[in-house]
Coordinates of C-alpha atoms and ligand atoms in Angstrom, one line a residue:
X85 CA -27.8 4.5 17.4
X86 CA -24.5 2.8 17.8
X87 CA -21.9 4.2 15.2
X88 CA -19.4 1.3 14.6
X89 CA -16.1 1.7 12.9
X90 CA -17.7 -0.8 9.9
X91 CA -20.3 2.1 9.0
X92 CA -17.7 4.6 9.1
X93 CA -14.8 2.6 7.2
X94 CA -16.5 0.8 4.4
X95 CA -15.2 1.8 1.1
X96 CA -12.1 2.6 2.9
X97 CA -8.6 0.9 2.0
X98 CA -6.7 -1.7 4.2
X99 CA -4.6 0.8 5.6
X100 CA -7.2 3.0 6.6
X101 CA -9.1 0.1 8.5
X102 CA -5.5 -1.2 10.1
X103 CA -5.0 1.7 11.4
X104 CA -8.5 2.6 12.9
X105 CA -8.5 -0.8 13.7
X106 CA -10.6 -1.0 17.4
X107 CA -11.2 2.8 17.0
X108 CA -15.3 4.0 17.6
X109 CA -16.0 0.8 19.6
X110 CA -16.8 2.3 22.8
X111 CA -18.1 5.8 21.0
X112 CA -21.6 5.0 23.2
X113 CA -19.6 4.9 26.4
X114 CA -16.5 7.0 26.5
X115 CA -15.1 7.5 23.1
X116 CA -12.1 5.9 23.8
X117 CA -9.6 5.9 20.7
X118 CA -7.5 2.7 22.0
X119 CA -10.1 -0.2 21.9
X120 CA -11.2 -0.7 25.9
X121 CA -10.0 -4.2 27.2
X122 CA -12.4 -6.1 29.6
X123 CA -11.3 -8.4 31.4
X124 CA -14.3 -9.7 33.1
X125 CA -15.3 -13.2 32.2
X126 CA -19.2 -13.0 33.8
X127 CA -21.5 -10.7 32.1
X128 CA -24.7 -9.6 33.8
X129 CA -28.0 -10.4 32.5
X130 CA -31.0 -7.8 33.8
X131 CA -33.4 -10.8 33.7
X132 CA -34.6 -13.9 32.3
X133 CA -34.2 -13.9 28.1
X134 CA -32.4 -10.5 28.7
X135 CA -28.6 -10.2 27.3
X136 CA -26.3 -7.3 26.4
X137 CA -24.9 -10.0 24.0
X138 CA -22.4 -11.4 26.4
X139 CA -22.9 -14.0 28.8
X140 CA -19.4 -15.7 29.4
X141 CA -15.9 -15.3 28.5
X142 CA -14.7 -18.4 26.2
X143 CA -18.1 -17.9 24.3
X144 CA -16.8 -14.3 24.0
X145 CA -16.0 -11.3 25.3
X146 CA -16.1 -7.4 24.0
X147 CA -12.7 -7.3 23.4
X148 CA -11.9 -10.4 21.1
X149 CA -15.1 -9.7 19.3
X150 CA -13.5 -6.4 18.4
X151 CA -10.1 -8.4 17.3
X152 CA -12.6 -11.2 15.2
X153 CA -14.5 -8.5 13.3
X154 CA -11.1 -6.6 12.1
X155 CA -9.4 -10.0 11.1
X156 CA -12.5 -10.7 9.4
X157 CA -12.3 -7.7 7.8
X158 CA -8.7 -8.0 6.9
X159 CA -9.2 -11.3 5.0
X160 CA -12.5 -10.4 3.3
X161 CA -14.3 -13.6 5.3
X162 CA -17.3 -13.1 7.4
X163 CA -16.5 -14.8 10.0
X164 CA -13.2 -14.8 12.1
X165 CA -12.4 -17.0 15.3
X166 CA -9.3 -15.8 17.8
X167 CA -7.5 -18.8 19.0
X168 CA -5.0 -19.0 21.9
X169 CA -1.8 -20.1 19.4
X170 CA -1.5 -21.0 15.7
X171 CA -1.5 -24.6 16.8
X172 CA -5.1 -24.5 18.2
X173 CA -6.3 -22.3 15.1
X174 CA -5.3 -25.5 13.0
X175 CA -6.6 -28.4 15.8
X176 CA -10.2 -26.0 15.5
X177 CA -10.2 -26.4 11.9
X178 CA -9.7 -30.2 11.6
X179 CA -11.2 -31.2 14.7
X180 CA -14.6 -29.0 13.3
X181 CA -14.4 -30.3 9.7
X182 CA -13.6 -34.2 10.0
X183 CA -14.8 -36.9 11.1
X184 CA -13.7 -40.3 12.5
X185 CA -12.0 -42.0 9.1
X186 CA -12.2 -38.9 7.0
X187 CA -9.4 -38.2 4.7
X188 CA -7.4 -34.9 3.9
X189 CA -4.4 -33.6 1.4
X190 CA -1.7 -31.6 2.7
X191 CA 0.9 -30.2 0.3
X192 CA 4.9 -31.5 1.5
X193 CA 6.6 -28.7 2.6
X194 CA 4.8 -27.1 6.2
X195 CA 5.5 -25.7 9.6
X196 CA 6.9 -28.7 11.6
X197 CA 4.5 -28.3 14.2
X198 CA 1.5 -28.9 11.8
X199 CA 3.1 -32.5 10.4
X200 CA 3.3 -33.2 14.4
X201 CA -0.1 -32.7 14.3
X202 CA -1.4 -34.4 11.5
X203 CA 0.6 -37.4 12.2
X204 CA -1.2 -37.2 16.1
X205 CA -4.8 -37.2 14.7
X206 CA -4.0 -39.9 12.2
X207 CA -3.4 -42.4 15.4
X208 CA -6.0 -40.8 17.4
X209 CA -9.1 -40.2 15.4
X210 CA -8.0 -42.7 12.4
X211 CA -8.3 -40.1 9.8
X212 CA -5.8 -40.2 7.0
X213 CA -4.1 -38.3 4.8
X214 CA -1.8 -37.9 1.5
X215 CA 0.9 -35.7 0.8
X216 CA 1.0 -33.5 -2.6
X217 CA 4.5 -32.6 -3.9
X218 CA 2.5 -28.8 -4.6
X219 CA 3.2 -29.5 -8.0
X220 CA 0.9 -31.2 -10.7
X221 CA -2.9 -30.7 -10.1
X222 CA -4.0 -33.7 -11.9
X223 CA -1.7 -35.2 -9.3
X224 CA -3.7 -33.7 -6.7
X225 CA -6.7 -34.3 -7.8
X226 CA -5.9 -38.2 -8.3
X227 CA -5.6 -38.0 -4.3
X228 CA -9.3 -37.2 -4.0
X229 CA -11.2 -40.1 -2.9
X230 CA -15.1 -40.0 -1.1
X231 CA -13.7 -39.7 1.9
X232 CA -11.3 -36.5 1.2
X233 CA -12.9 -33.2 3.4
X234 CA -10.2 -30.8 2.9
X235 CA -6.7 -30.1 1.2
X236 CA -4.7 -28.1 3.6
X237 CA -2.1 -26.0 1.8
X238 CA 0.6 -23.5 2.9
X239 CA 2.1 -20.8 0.4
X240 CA 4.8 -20.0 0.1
X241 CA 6.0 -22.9 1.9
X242 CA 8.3 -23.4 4.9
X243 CA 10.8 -23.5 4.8
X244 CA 11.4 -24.1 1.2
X245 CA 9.6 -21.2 -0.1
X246 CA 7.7 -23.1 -2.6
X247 CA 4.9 -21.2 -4.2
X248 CA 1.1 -23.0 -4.6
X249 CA -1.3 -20.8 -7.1
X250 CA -4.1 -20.9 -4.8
X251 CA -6.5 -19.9 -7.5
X252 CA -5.5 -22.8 -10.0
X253 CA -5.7 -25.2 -7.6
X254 CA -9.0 -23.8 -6.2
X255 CA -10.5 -23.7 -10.1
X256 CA -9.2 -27.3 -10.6
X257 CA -10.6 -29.0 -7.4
X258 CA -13.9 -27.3 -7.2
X259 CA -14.9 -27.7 -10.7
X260 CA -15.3 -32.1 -9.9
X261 CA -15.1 -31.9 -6.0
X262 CA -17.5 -28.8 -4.8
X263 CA -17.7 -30.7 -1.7
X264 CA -13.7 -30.8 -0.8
X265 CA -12.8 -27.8 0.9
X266 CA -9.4 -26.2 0.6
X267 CA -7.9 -24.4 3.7
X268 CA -4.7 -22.0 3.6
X269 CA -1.8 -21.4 6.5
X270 CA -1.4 -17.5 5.3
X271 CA 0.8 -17.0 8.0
X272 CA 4.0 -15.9 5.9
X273 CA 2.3 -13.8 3.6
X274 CA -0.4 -12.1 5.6
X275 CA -3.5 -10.2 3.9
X276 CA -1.6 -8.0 2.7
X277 CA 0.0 -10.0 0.1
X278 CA -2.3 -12.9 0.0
X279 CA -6.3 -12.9 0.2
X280 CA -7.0 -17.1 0.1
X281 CA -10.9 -16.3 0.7
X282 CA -10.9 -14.0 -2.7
X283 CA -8.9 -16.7 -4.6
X284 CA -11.7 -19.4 -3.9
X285 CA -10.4 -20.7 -0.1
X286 CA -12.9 -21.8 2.2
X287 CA -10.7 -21.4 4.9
X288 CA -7.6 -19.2 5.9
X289 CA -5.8 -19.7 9.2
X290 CA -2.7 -18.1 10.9
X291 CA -0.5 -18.2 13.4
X292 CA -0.8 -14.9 14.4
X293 CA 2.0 -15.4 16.7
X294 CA 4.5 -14.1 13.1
X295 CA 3.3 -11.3 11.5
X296 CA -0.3 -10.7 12.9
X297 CA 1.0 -9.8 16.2
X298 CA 4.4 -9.2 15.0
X299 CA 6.5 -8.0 18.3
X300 CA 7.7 -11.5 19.4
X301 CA 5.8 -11.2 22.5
X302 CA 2.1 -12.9 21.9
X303 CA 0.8 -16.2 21.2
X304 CA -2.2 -16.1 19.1
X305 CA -4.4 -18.3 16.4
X306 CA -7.1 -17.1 14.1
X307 CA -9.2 -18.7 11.9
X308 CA -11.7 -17.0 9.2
X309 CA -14.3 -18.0 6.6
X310 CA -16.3 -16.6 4.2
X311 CA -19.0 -19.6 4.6
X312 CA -21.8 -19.4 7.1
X313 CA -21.8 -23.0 7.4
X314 CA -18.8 -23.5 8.2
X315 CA -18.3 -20.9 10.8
X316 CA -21.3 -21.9 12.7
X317 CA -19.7 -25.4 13.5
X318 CA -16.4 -24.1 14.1
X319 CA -18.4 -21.9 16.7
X320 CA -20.0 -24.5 18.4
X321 CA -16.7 -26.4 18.5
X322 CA -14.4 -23.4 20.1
X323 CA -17.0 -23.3 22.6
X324 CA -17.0 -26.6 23.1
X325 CA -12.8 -27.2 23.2
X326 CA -12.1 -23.7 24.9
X327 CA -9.7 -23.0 22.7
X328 CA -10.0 -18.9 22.8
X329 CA -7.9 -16.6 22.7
X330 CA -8.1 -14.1 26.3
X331 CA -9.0 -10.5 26.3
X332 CA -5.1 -9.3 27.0
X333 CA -3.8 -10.7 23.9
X334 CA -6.2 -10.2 21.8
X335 CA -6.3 -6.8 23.0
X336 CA -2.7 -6.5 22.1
X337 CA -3.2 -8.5 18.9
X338 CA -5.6 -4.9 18.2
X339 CA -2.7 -3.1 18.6
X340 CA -0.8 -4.8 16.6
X341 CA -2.9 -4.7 13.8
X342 CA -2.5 -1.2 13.7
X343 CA 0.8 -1.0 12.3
X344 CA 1.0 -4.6 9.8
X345 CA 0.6 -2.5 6.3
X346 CA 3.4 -0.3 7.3
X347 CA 5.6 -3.7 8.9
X348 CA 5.0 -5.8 6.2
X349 CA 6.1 -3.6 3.1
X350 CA 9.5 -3.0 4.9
X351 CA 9.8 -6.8 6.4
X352 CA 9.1 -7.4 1.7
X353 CA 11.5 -4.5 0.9
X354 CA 14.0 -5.9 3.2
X355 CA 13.0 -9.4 2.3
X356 CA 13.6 -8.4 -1.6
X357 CA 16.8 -6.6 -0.7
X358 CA 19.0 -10.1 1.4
X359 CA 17.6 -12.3 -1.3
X360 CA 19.2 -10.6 -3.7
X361 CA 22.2 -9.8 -1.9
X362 CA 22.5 -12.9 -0.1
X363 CA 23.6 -14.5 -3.2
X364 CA 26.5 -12.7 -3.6
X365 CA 28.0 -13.7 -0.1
X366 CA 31.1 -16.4 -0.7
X367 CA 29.6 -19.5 1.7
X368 CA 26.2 -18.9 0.6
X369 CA 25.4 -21.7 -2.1
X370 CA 21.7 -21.0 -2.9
X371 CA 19.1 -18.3 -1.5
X372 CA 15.1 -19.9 -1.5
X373 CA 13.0 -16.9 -2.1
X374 CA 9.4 -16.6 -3.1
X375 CA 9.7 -12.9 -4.7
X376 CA 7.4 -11.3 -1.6
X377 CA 7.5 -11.2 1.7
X378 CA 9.9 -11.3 4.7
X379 CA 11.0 -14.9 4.5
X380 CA 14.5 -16.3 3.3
X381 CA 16.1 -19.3 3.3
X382 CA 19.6 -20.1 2.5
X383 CA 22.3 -23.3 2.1
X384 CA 25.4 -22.4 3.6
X385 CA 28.3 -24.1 1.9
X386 CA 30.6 -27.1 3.3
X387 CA 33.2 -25.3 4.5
X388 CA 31.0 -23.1 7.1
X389 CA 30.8 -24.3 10.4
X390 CA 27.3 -23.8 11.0
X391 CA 27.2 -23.8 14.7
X392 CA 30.3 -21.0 14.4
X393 CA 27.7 -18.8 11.9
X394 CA 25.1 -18.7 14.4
X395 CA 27.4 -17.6 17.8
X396 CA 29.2 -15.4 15.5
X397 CA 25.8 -13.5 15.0
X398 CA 25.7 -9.8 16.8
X399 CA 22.5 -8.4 15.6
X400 CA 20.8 -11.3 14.1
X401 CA 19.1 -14.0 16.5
X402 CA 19.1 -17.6 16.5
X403 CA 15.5 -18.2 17.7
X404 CA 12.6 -20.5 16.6
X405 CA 9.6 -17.9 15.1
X406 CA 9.0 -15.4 12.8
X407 CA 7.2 -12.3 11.9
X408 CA 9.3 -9.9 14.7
X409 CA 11.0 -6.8 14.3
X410 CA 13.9 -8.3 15.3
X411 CA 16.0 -10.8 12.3
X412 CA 15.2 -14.3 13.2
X413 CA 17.8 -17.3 12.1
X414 CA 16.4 -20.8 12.4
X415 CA 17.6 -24.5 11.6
X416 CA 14.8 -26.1 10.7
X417 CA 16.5 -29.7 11.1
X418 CA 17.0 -28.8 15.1
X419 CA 14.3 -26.6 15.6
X420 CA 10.6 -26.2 13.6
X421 CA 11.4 -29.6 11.5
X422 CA 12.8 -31.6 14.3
X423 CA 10.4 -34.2 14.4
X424 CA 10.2 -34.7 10.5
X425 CA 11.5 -38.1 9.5
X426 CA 14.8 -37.4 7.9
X427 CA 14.0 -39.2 5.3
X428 CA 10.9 -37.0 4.6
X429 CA 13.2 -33.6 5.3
X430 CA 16.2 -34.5 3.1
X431 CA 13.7 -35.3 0.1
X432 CA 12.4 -31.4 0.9
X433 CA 15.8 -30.0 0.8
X434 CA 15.9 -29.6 4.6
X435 CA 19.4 -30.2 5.1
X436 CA 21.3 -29.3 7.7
X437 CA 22.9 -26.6 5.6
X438 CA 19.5 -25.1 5.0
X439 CA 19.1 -21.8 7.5
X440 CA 15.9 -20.0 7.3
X441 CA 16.1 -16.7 7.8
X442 CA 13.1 -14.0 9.2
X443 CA 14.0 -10.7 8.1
X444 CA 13.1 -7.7 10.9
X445 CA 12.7 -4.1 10.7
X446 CA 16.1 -3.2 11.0
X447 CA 18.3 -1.5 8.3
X448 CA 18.9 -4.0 5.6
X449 CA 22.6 -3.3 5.5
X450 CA 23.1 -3.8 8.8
X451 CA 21.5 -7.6 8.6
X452 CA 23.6 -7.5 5.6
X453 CA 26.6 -6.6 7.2
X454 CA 26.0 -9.2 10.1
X455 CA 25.2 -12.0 8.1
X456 CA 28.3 -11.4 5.8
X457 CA 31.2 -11.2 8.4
X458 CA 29.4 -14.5 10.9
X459 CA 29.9 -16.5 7.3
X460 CA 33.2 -15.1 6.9
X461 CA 34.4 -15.9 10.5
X462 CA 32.5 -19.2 10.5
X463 CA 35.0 -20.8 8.0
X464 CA 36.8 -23.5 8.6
X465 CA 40.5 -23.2 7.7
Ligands
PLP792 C1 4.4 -20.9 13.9 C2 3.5 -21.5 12.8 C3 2.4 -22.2 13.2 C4 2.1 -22.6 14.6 O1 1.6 -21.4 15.3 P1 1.8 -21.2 16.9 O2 1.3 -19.8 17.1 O3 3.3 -21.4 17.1 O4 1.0 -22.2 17.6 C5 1.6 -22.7 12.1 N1 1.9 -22.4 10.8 C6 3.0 -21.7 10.5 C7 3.2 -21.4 9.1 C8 3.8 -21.2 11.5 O5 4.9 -20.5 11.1

């Protein structure tokens, strides 16, 4: 019988199952230790109502069903679907869950990319939607009306670094509205600091372009449930858009896996370490931090000259993602938040003062050091 990692790894911690993450999945073949990565896209039926289980690639194929169980896993869902970018994970999600006219609740402050989004489906499928201030949740709940399927939510935010209790506002929705279902973007924060499903989510997705895959070098999606339902339409609709992530990446995306527990406690312990000392810099006015985590953001004062700060970087890049080993700056005004009415972005606190700031896996003093002398050579005067 067929030994799977799940039978050998249950009861084990996070760690342990990151790290033999892929590991025993080909014990009835070779025993490789590295999961195997097909790249076929045809599998071979011995006859008529005869399968091994796999029949074509963008239904699925051995290698991303490997990836799917583990992120599953990961998030305590049951279900986990590999998408080919973070974009696509979110597009699967809304393009499963509403219809024509439905309604939805997004809290303010979000990846750029995802307003983009909503603000296409509004015009093309006539859904609409409300924006929560991730504050009050009898505000929230006053947005609910009988058309409202989800509330979309991201936490901490971005790039503001505003914090949603996912539990309260699960607790407070469900109690009147068991039908509304509330999906979280746990890109920044990863499993390892944030579990939406066990807080009362129905739905976590990432980009797992950031952390996930964390190398800078893969463009990946996932989305994962806990609710039978729900995964068997997002199923038939991956199928049906084509949307999959392909056997390379996910197998990479394994890989990466391997290594997130030990990546993400030094991308917090660095990320604990600049927001502290961030503060203390003359020409930094204010330092957003959520208290875990790699993400920072910062307002540089008037008298820096931003565009100076950024060529005056030598270790730090000035690059639009996250999640790398490498120290990411961004502007969201220019870059992830570029197509956010200004008028929406400067009620955030998006200013173009605001830097956001992805801390890598370098020393801390050294991104200290950087960040420290590109302010101090970007002043004016
Ligand atoms: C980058 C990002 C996305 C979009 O993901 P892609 O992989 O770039 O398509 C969505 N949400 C958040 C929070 C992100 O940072």
């Amino acid at each position: 019988m067929k030994k799977d990692a799940s039978d050998c790894l249950s009861g084990c911690s996070v760690d342990t199952l990151l790290a033999q993450a892929g590991n025993r999945s080909d014990d009835n073949k070779s025993g490789s230790i590295s999961t195997p990565l097909y790249f076929s896209t045809a599998f071979r039926h011995p006859g008529l109502g005869d399968s091994t289980g796999f029949d074509y690639a963008r239904v699925t194929t051995p290698t991303r069903q490997i990836l799917e169980t583990e992120l599953a896993k990961l998030e305590n869902g049951s279900r986990a679907f590999a998408t080919s970018s973070g974009m696509s994970a979110i597009d699967l999600v809304f393009s499963s869950l509403l219809n024509y006219g439905d309604h939805f609740i997004t809290s303010d402050d979000l990846y750029g990319g995802t307003f983009r989004y909503f603000d296409a489906i509004k015009k093309q499928s006539n859904v609409s939607f409300d924006i929560w201030d991730g504050k009050s949740l009898e505000t929230l709940r006053a947005l609910i009306t009988d058309r409202t399927k989800l509330i979309w939510i991201e936490t901490p935010s971005n790039p503001m670094m505003k914090v949603i209790d996912i539990k309260s506002l699960v607790q407070a929705i469900k109690k009147d509205f068991p039908e509304v279902l509330v999906a979280v973007d746990n890109t920044f924060l990863t499993p390892i600091f944030q579990k939406p499903l066990l807080l009362g989510a129905d739905i976590v997705v990432h980009s797992a372009t950031k952390y996930l895959a964390g190398h800078n070098d893969l463009l990946a999606g996932v989305v994962i449930t806990n609710s039978t339902d729900i995964a068997g339409i997002i199923e038939t609709q991956l199928i049906t858009r084509g949307q999959v992530l392909d056997s390379f990446s996910s197998w990479l995306l394994i890989r990466s896996l391997k290594t997130l527990h030990l990546r993400m406690a030094r991308h917090n312990e660095s990320g604990q370490y600049l927001a502290s000392k961030l503060k203390e810099i003359a020409g930094i006015n204010q330092v957003l931090y959520s208290g875990l985590g790699g993400m920072v953001s910062f307002y540089v004062a008037e008298d820096v000259d931003v565009n100076l700060f950024l060529r005056g970087l030598k270790i730090v890049s000035f690059a639009e993602s996250l999640g790398g080993p490498e120290t990411l700056v961004t502007i969201p005004t220019v870059q992830t938040h570029c197509d956010m009415p200004e008028e929406q972005r400067l009620a955030l606190g998006i200013t173009d003062r605001l830097i956001r700031l992805s801390v890598g896996l370098e020393d801390p003093n050294d991104l200290l050091k950087d960040l420290t002398e590109a302010i101090e050579g970007a002043k004016h005067g």
